[in-house]
Amino acid sequence: GESVGLHLPTLSVQEGDNSIINCAYSNSASDYFIWYKQESGKGPQFIIDIRSNMDKRQGQRVTVLLNKTVKHLSLQIAATQPGDSAVYFCAALRQDSSYKLIFGSGTRLLVRP
Amino acid sequence: NAGVTQTPKFRVLKTGQSMTLLCAQDMNHEYMYWYRQDPGMGLRLIHYSVGEGTTAKGEVPDGYNVSRLKKQNFLLGLESAAPSQTSVYFCASSYKLAGEYSYEQYFGPGTRLTVT
């Protein structure tokens, strides 16, 4: 079956440094990917998405890179701040199966002051 | 707008008891979803709905039932709760606009359920 996995359960970074969170997916038919941020006690919050016809997309302080050859995507956070501390999930779906996002297990980002 | 709200926030059940979790959204979204989240795991889809009066099974539907009688509400029922259903439950919704589907799902704050 389809699976989405993150490489590290926990990532610790110094405040001000850049963070890179990695994710791998198994289904080569996946063509849409989303990154969510989940703070403690809250529901996931959309950060950024990317379609398979792109290999890079940038938002405010965040960049998502997609490598379809090795079925890997990453989330880069520039100048990491204490407010970035959270669990980050990647999710994948096939647009022809529209509704079903497959979530990874999450990476907890800890920001050291 | 309140977005997606969930009721209750916390609940403790005894094995065999039943309960209904309520999800409400005020964004006029067509699609609604119920997920469960267990420690160390991502969210897993229980059931979803693509419109009022329609529901479908997700990845882990056993032990749960759902209803979507009104567009803004999506109910998740546990008929006979089991300890394996101890989890955090999240509801989400997404929209369809002018024939284009948005894959971004808006999540509620979650319901923490413990079954003893």
PDB file of C-alpha atoms in Angstrom:
ATOM      1  CA  GLY A   1       0.000   0.000   0.000  1.00  0.00           C
ATOM      2  CA  GLU A   2       0.911   3.624  -0.085  1.00  0.00           C
ATOM      3  CA  SER A   3       3.122   5.011   2.625  1.00  0.00           C
ATOM      4  CA  VAL A   4       4.701   8.298   3.502  1.00  0.00           C
ATOM      5  CA  GLY A   5       7.572   8.464   5.958  1.00  0.00           C
ATOM      6  CA  LEU A   6       9.738  11.100   7.525  1.00  0.00           C
ATOM      7  CA  HIS A   7      13.404  10.437   8.038  1.00  0.00           C
ATOM      8  CA  LEU A   8      13.833  11.726  11.581  1.00  0.00           C
ATOM      9  CA  PRO A   9      11.307  11.699  14.418  1.00  0.00           C
ATOM     10  CA  THR A  10      13.017  14.685  16.063  1.00  0.00           C
ATOM     11  CA  LEU A  11      15.154  17.539  14.741  1.00  0.00           C
ATOM     12  CA  SER A  12      16.868  20.028  17.029  1.00  0.00           C
ATOM     13  CA  VAL A  13      18.172  23.308  15.577  1.00  0.00           C
ATOM     14  CA  GLN A  14      19.625  26.526  16.907  1.00  0.00           C
ATOM     15  CA  GLU A  15      17.436  29.598  16.672  1.00  0.00           C
ATOM     16  CA  GLY A  16      18.366  31.503  13.531  1.00  0.00           C
ATOM     17  CA  ASP A  17      19.691  28.461  11.693  1.00  0.00           C
ATOM     18  CA  ASN A  18      17.946  26.875   8.726  1.00  0.00           C
ATOM     19  CA  SER A  19      15.935  23.686   9.255  1.00  0.00           C
ATOM     20  CA  ILE A  20      15.483  20.883   6.755  1.00  0.00           C
ATOM     21  CA  ILE A  21      12.811  18.245   7.295  1.00  0.00           C
ATOM     22  CA  ASN A  22      12.785  15.296   4.911  1.00  0.00           C
ATOM     23  CA  CYS A  23      10.007  13.021   3.721  1.00  0.00           C
ATOM     24  CA  ALA A  24       9.838  10.001   1.437  1.00  0.00           C
ATOM     25  CA  TYR A  25       6.826   8.528  -0.297  1.00  0.00           C
ATOM     26  CA  SER A  26       6.300   5.141  -1.841  1.00  0.00           C
ATOM     27  CA  ASN A  27       3.677   5.638  -4.530  1.00  0.00           C
ATOM     28  CA  SER A  28       5.163   6.980  -7.746  1.00  0.00           C
ATOM     29  CA  ALA A  29       1.622   7.904  -8.831  1.00  0.00           C
ATOM     30  CA  SER A  30       1.417  10.488  -6.034  1.00  0.00           C
ATOM     31  CA  ASP A  31       1.254  13.864  -7.689  1.00  0.00           C
ATOM     32  CA  TYR A  32       0.381  16.335  -4.976  1.00  0.00           C
ATOM     33  CA  PHE A  33       2.096  16.946  -1.646  1.00  0.00           C
ATOM     34  CA  ILE A  34       1.333  19.092   1.377  1.00  0.00           C
ATOM     35  CA  TRP A  35       3.279  20.077   4.457  1.00  0.00           C
ATOM     36  CA  TYR A  36       1.374  20.653   7.678  1.00  0.00           C
ATOM     37  CA  LYS A  37       2.507  22.111  11.004  1.00  0.00           C
ATOM     38  CA  GLN A  38       0.940  20.888  14.224  1.00  0.00           C
ATOM     39  CA  GLU A  39       1.496  22.744  17.479  1.00  0.00           C
ATOM     40  CA  SER A  40       0.847  21.046  20.774  1.00  0.00           C
ATOM     41  CA  GLY A  41      -2.855  20.589  21.466  1.00  0.00           C
ATOM     42  CA  LYS A  42      -3.934  21.931  18.094  1.00  0.00           C
ATOM     43  CA  GLY A  43      -5.002  20.588  14.740  1.00  0.00           C
ATOM     44  CA  PRO A  44      -2.620  20.518  11.763  1.00  0.00           C
ATOM     45  CA  GLN A  45      -2.195  23.798   9.913  1.00  0.00           C
ATOM     46  CA  PHE A  46      -1.383  24.088   6.217  1.00  0.00           C
ATOM     47  CA  ILE A  47       2.097  25.415   5.419  1.00  0.00           C
ATOM     48  CA  ILE A  48       2.768  24.870   1.742  1.00  0.00           C
ATOM     49  CA  ASP A  49       1.930  22.505  -1.081  1.00  0.00           C
ATOM     50  CA  ILE A  50       3.537  21.393  -4.339  1.00  0.00           C
ATOM     51  CA  ARG A  51       2.305  19.571  -7.413  1.00  0.00           C
ATOM     52  CA  SER A  52       4.372  16.995  -9.221  1.00  0.00           C
ATOM     53  CA  ASN A  53       4.919  19.225 -12.245  1.00  0.00           C
ATOM     54  CA  MET A  54       7.113  21.431 -10.042  1.00  0.00           C
ATOM     55  CA  ASP A  55      10.364  20.675  -8.241  1.00  0.00           C
ATOM     56  CA  LYS A  56      10.464  23.733  -5.992  1.00  0.00           C
ATOM     57  CA  ARG A  57       8.010  26.093  -4.416  1.00  0.00           C
ATOM     58  CA  GLN A  58       8.660  28.942  -2.035  1.00  0.00           C
ATOM     59  CA  GLY A  59       6.554  30.609   0.590  1.00  0.00           C
ATOM     60  CA  GLN A  60       7.312  32.983   3.392  1.00  0.00           C
ATOM     61  CA  ARG A  61      10.516  31.590   4.993  1.00  0.00           C
ATOM     62  CA  VAL A  62       9.634  28.096   3.729  1.00  0.00           C
ATOM     63  CA  THR A  63      10.686  26.198   0.629  1.00  0.00           C
ATOM     64  CA  VAL A  64       9.535  22.765  -0.470  1.00  0.00           C
ATOM     65  CA  LEU A  65      11.713  20.709  -2.801  1.00  0.00           C
ATOM     66  CA  LEU A  66      10.403  17.693  -4.674  1.00  0.00           C
ATOM     67  CA  ASN A  67      12.590  14.998  -6.223  1.00  0.00           C
ATOM     68  CA  LYS A  68      10.319  12.621  -8.104  1.00  0.00           C
ATOM     69  CA  THR A  69      13.201  10.425  -9.225  1.00  0.00           C
ATOM     70  CA  VAL A  70      13.909   9.263  -5.679  1.00  0.00           C
ATOM     71  CA  LYS A  71      10.390  10.007  -4.357  1.00  0.00           C
ATOM     72  CA  HIS A  72      11.597  12.475  -1.795  1.00  0.00           C
ATOM     73  CA  LEU A  73      10.518  15.896  -0.658  1.00  0.00           C
ATOM     74  CA  SER A  74      11.883  18.290   1.886  1.00  0.00           C
ATOM     75  CA  LEU A  75      10.710  21.322   3.795  1.00  0.00           C
ATOM     76  CA  GLN A  76      13.249  24.024   4.420  1.00  0.00           C
ATOM     77  CA  ILE A  77      12.590  26.688   7.029  1.00  0.00           C
ATOM     78  CA  ALA A  78      14.863  29.720   6.890  1.00  0.00           C
ATOM     79  CA  ALA A  79      16.035  31.509  10.035  1.00  0.00           C
ATOM     80  CA  THR A  80      14.191  29.146  12.357  1.00  0.00           C
ATOM     81  CA  GLN A  81      12.340  30.854  15.207  1.00  0.00           C
ATOM     82  CA  PRO A  82      11.009  29.554  18.540  1.00  0.00           C
ATOM     83  CA  GLY A  83       7.492  29.772  17.094  1.00  0.00           C
ATOM     84  CA  ASP A  84       8.496  27.165  14.525  1.00  0.00           C
ATOM     85  CA  SER A  85       8.696  24.512  17.243  1.00  0.00           C
ATOM     86  CA  ALA A  86       6.038  21.966  16.317  1.00  0.00           C
ATOM     87  CA  VAL A  87       5.495  18.614  14.643  1.00  0.00           C
ATOM     88  CA  TYR A  88       5.697  18.752  10.859  1.00  0.00           C
ATOM     89  CA  PHE A  89       3.837  16.301   8.634  1.00  0.00           C
ATOM     90  CA  CYS A  90       4.099  15.684   4.957  1.00  0.00           C
ATOM     91  CA  ALA A  91       1.142  14.201   3.126  1.00  0.00           C
ATOM     92  CA  ALA A  92       0.716  12.860  -0.386  1.00  0.00           C
ATOM     93  CA  LEU A  93      -2.138  12.033  -2.674  1.00  0.00           C
ATOM     94  CA  ARG A  94      -2.982  11.101  -6.218  1.00  0.00           C
ATOM     95  CA  GLN A  95      -5.190  13.718  -7.770  1.00  0.00           C
ATOM     96  CA  ASP A  96      -7.315  11.071  -9.455  1.00  0.00           C
ATOM     97  CA  SER A  97      -8.175   9.677  -6.016  1.00  0.00           C
ATOM     98  CA  SER A  98      -8.834  13.210  -4.879  1.00  0.00           C
ATOM     99  CA  TYR A  99      -9.809  12.957  -1.313  1.00  0.00           C
ATOM    100  CA  LYS A 100      -7.352  10.711   0.395  1.00  0.00           C
ATOM    101  CA  LEU A 101      -4.289  12.299   1.861  1.00  0.00           C
ATOM    102  CA  ILE A 102      -1.701   9.806   3.145  1.00  0.00           C
ATOM    103  CA  PHE A 103       0.157  11.330   6.081  1.00  0.00           C
ATOM    104  CA  GLY A 104       3.659  10.625   7.299  1.00  0.00           C
ATOM    105  CA  SER A 105       4.368  10.057  10.989  1.00  0.00           C
ATOM    106  CA  GLY A 106       5.740  13.533  11.629  1.00  0.00           C
ATOM    107  CA  THR A 107       9.035  15.154  12.644  1.00  0.00           C
ATOM    108  CA  ARG A 108       9.194  17.150  15.849  1.00  0.00           C
ATOM    109  CA  LEU A 109      11.221  20.332  15.373  1.00  0.00           C
ATOM    110  CA  LEU A 110      12.832  21.695  18.538  1.00  0.00           C
ATOM    111  CA  VAL A 111      14.326  25.180  18.386  1.00  0.00           C
ATOM    112  CA  ARG A 112      17.132  25.877  20.880  1.00  0.00           C
ATOM    113  CA  PRO A 113      17.445  29.494  22.072  1.00  0.00           C
TER     114      PRO A 113
ATOM    115  CA  ASN B   1     -15.620  32.593  10.879  1.00  0.00           C
ATOM    116  CA  ALA B   2     -15.030  29.936  13.488  1.00  0.00           C
ATOM    117  CA  GLY B   3     -13.616  27.557  10.860  1.00  0.00           C
ATOM    118  CA  VAL B   4     -13.838  23.918  11.920  1.00  0.00           C
ATOM    119  CA  THR B   5     -15.041  23.215  15.441  1.00  0.00           C
ATOM    120  CA  GLN B   6     -15.257  19.925  17.298  1.00  0.00           C
ATOM    121  CA  THR B   7     -17.351  18.864  20.273  1.00  0.00           C
ATOM    122  CA  PRO B   8     -16.390  17.676  22.857  1.00  0.00           C
ATOM    123  CA  LYS B   9     -12.713  18.495  23.422  1.00  0.00           C
ATOM    124  CA  PHE B  10     -12.157  15.629  25.852  1.00  0.00           C
ATOM    125  CA  ARG B  11     -14.083  12.487  26.739  1.00  0.00           C
ATOM    126  CA  VAL B  12     -13.504   9.361  28.809  1.00  0.00           C
ATOM    127  CA  LEU B  13     -15.605   6.316  27.978  1.00  0.00           C
ATOM    128  CA  LYS B  14     -15.884   2.870  29.452  1.00  0.00           C
ATOM    129  CA  THR B  15     -15.532  -0.122  27.145  1.00  0.00           C
ATOM    130  CA  GLY B  16     -18.833  -0.810  25.425  1.00  0.00           C
ATOM    131  CA  GLN B  17     -20.242   2.691  25.800  1.00  0.00           C
ATOM    132  CA  SER B  18     -21.293   4.700  22.790  1.00  0.00           C
ATOM    133  CA  MET B  19     -20.793   8.315  21.866  1.00  0.00           C
ATOM    134  CA  THR B  20     -20.979  10.771  18.987  1.00  0.00           C
ATOM    135  CA  LEU B  21     -18.349  13.322  18.076  1.00  0.00           C
ATOM    136  CA  LEU B  22     -19.632  16.415  16.337  1.00  0.00           C
ATOM    137  CA  CYS B  23     -17.756  18.395  13.702  1.00  0.00           C
ATOM    138  CA  ALA B  24     -19.077  21.676  12.368  1.00  0.00           C
ATOM    139  CA  GLN B  25     -17.672  24.008   9.713  1.00  0.00           C
ATOM    140  CA  ASP B  26     -18.923  27.426   8.704  1.00  0.00           C
ATOM    141  CA  MET B  27     -16.937  27.765   5.486  1.00  0.00           C
ATOM    142  CA  ASN B  28     -19.539  26.132   3.228  1.00  0.00           C
ATOM    143  CA  HIS B  29     -17.049  23.379   2.350  1.00  0.00           C
ATOM    144  CA  GLU B  30     -18.246  20.412   0.336  1.00  0.00           C
ATOM    145  CA  TYR B  31     -15.851  17.828   1.698  1.00  0.00           C
ATOM    146  CA  MET B  32     -15.397  16.695   5.260  1.00  0.00           C
ATOM    147  CA  TYR B  33     -13.151  14.090   6.883  1.00  0.00           C
ATOM    148  CA  TRP B  34     -12.575  12.285  10.150  1.00  0.00           C
ATOM    149  CA  TYR B  35      -9.044  11.237  11.123  1.00  0.00           C
ATOM    150  CA  ARG B  36      -7.511   9.599  14.136  1.00  0.00           C
ATOM    151  CA  GLN B  37      -4.026  10.369  15.386  1.00  0.00           C
ATOM    152  CA  ASP B  38      -2.077   7.952  17.562  1.00  0.00           C
ATOM    153  CA  PRO B  39       1.315   8.565  19.187  1.00  0.00           C
ATOM    154  CA  GLY B  40       4.195   8.306  16.743  1.00  0.00           C
ATOM    155  CA  MET B  41       1.884   7.957  13.792  1.00  0.00           C
ATOM    156  CA  GLY B  42       0.474  10.271  11.222  1.00  0.00           C
ATOM    157  CA  LEU B  43      -3.194  10.955  10.776  1.00  0.00           C
ATOM    158  CA  ARG B  44      -5.240   8.073   9.424  1.00  0.00           C
ATOM    159  CA  LEU B  45      -8.482   8.629   7.564  1.00  0.00           C
ATOM    160  CA  ILE B  46     -11.528   6.976   9.153  1.00  0.00           C
ATOM    161  CA  HIS B  47     -14.407   8.164   6.961  1.00  0.00           C
ATOM    162  CA  TYR B  48     -15.036  11.057   4.646  1.00  0.00           C
ATOM    163  CA  SER B  49     -17.896  12.789   2.870  1.00  0.00           C
ATOM    164  CA  VAL B  50     -17.973  14.479  -0.503  1.00  0.00           C
ATOM    165  CA  GLY B  51     -21.283  16.174   0.093  1.00  0.00           C
ATOM    166  CA  GLU B  52     -24.457  16.313   2.139  1.00  0.00           C
ATOM    167  CA  GLY B  53     -26.015  12.879   2.469  1.00  0.00           C
ATOM    168  CA  THR B  54     -22.938  10.980   1.225  1.00  0.00           C
ATOM    169  CA  THR B  55     -20.219   9.193   3.173  1.00  0.00           C
ATOM    170  CA  ALA B  56     -17.411   6.793   2.318  1.00  0.00           C
ATOM    171  CA  LYS B  57     -14.893   4.608   4.139  1.00  0.00           C
ATOM    172  CA  GLY B  58     -11.335   5.668   4.607  1.00  0.00           C
ATOM    173  CA  GLU B  59      -8.291   3.747   5.731  1.00  0.00           C
ATOM    174  CA  VAL B  60      -9.482   2.614   9.193  1.00  0.00           C
ATOM    175  CA  PRO B  61     -13.312   2.609   9.245  1.00  0.00           C
ATOM    176  CA  ASP B  62     -13.996  -0.421  11.450  1.00  0.00           C
ATOM    177  CA  GLY B  63     -15.835   0.371  14.686  1.00  0.00           C
ATOM    178  CA  TYR B  64     -16.997   3.786  13.484  1.00  0.00           C
ATOM    179  CA  ASN B  65     -20.034   5.155  11.695  1.00  0.00           C
ATOM    180  CA  VAL B  66     -20.639   8.605  10.258  1.00  0.00           C
ATOM    181  CA  SER B  67     -23.479  10.763   9.041  1.00  0.00           C
ATOM    182  CA  ARG B  68     -23.661  13.979   7.023  1.00  0.00           C
ATOM    183  CA  LEU B  69     -27.273  15.090   7.258  1.00  0.00           C
ATOM    184  CA  LYS B  70     -26.384  18.760   6.922  1.00  0.00           C
ATOM    185  CA  LYS B  71     -23.619  20.224   4.805  1.00  0.00           C
ATOM    186  CA  GLN B  72     -22.005  21.972   7.747  1.00  0.00           C
ATOM    187  CA  ASN B  73     -21.980  19.002  10.124  1.00  0.00           C
ATOM    188  CA  PHE B  74     -20.182  15.656  10.070  1.00  0.00           C
ATOM    189  CA  LEU B  75     -20.838  13.241  12.925  1.00  0.00           C
ATOM    190  CA  LEU B  76     -18.588  10.376  13.981  1.00  0.00           C
ATOM    191  CA  GLY B  77     -20.186   7.619  16.063  1.00  0.00           C
ATOM    192  CA  LEU B  78     -18.686   4.895  18.179  1.00  0.00           C
ATOM    193  CA  GLU B  79     -21.373   2.306  18.877  1.00  0.00           C
ATOM    194  CA  SER B  80     -19.384   0.157  21.309  1.00  0.00           C
ATOM    195  CA  ALA B  81     -16.140   1.794  22.335  1.00  0.00           C
ATOM    196  CA  ALA B  82     -12.982  -0.290  22.716  1.00  0.00           C
ATOM    197  CA  PRO B  83      -9.622   0.628  24.320  1.00  0.00           C
ATOM    198  CA  SER B  84      -8.058   0.471  20.833  1.00  0.00           C
ATOM    199  CA  GLN B  85     -10.143   3.525  19.961  1.00  0.00           C
ATOM    200  CA  THR B  86      -8.286   5.651  22.479  1.00  0.00           C
ATOM    201  CA  SER B  87      -6.891   8.379  20.267  1.00  0.00           C
ATOM    202  CA  VAL B  88      -7.102  12.006  19.260  1.00  0.00           C
ATOM    203  CA  TYR B  89      -9.749  12.552  16.608  1.00  0.00           C
ATOM    204  CA  PHE B  90      -9.520  15.346  14.082  1.00  0.00           C
ATOM    205  CA  CYS B  91     -12.134  16.599  11.713  1.00  0.00           C
ATOM    206  CA  ALA B  92     -11.194  18.457   8.542  1.00  0.00           C
ATOM    207  CA  SER B  93     -12.934  20.071   5.596  1.00  0.00           C
ATOM    208  CA  SER B  94     -12.022  21.231   2.121  1.00  0.00           C
ATOM    209  CA  TYR B  95     -13.787  23.083  -0.663  1.00  0.00           C
ATOM    210  CA  LYS B  96     -14.626  22.766  -4.284  1.00  0.00           C
ATOM    211  CA  LEU B  97     -14.859  25.992  -6.212  1.00  0.00           C
ATOM    212  CA  ALA B  98     -16.031  26.323  -9.804  1.00  0.00           C
ATOM    213  CA  GLY B  99     -15.177  22.704 -10.539  1.00  0.00           C
ATOM    214  CA  GLU B 100     -11.676  22.888  -9.106  1.00  0.00           C
ATOM    215  CA  TYR B 101     -10.998  20.845  -6.029  1.00  0.00           C
ATOM    216  CA  SER B 102      -8.777  22.204  -3.297  1.00  0.00           C
ATOM    217  CA  TYR B 103      -6.690  19.574  -1.606  1.00  0.00           C
ATOM    218  CA  GLU B 104      -5.877  21.811   1.343  1.00  0.00           C
ATOM    219  CA  GLN B 105      -7.754  20.512   4.329  1.00  0.00           C
ATOM    220  CA  TYR B 106      -8.695  22.754   7.230  1.00  0.00           C
ATOM    221  CA  PHE B 107      -8.510  20.973  10.561  1.00  0.00           C
ATOM    222  CA  GLY B 108     -10.412  21.335  13.796  1.00  0.00           C
ATOM    223  CA  PRO B 109      -8.687  21.428  17.214  1.00  0.00           C
ATOM    224  CA  GLY B 110      -9.260  17.736  17.935  1.00  0.00           C
ATOM    225  CA  THR B 111     -11.108  15.570  20.456  1.00  0.00           C
ATOM    226  CA  ARG B 112      -9.052  13.540  22.913  1.00  0.00           C
ATOM    227  CA  LEU B 113     -10.884  10.281  23.630  1.00  0.00           C
ATOM    228  CA  THR B 114      -9.850   7.750  26.241  1.00  0.00           C
ATOM    229  CA  VAL B 115     -11.568   4.372  26.472  1.00  0.00           C
ATOM    230  CA  THR B 116     -10.940   2.482  29.707  1.00  0.00           C
TER     231      THR B 116
END
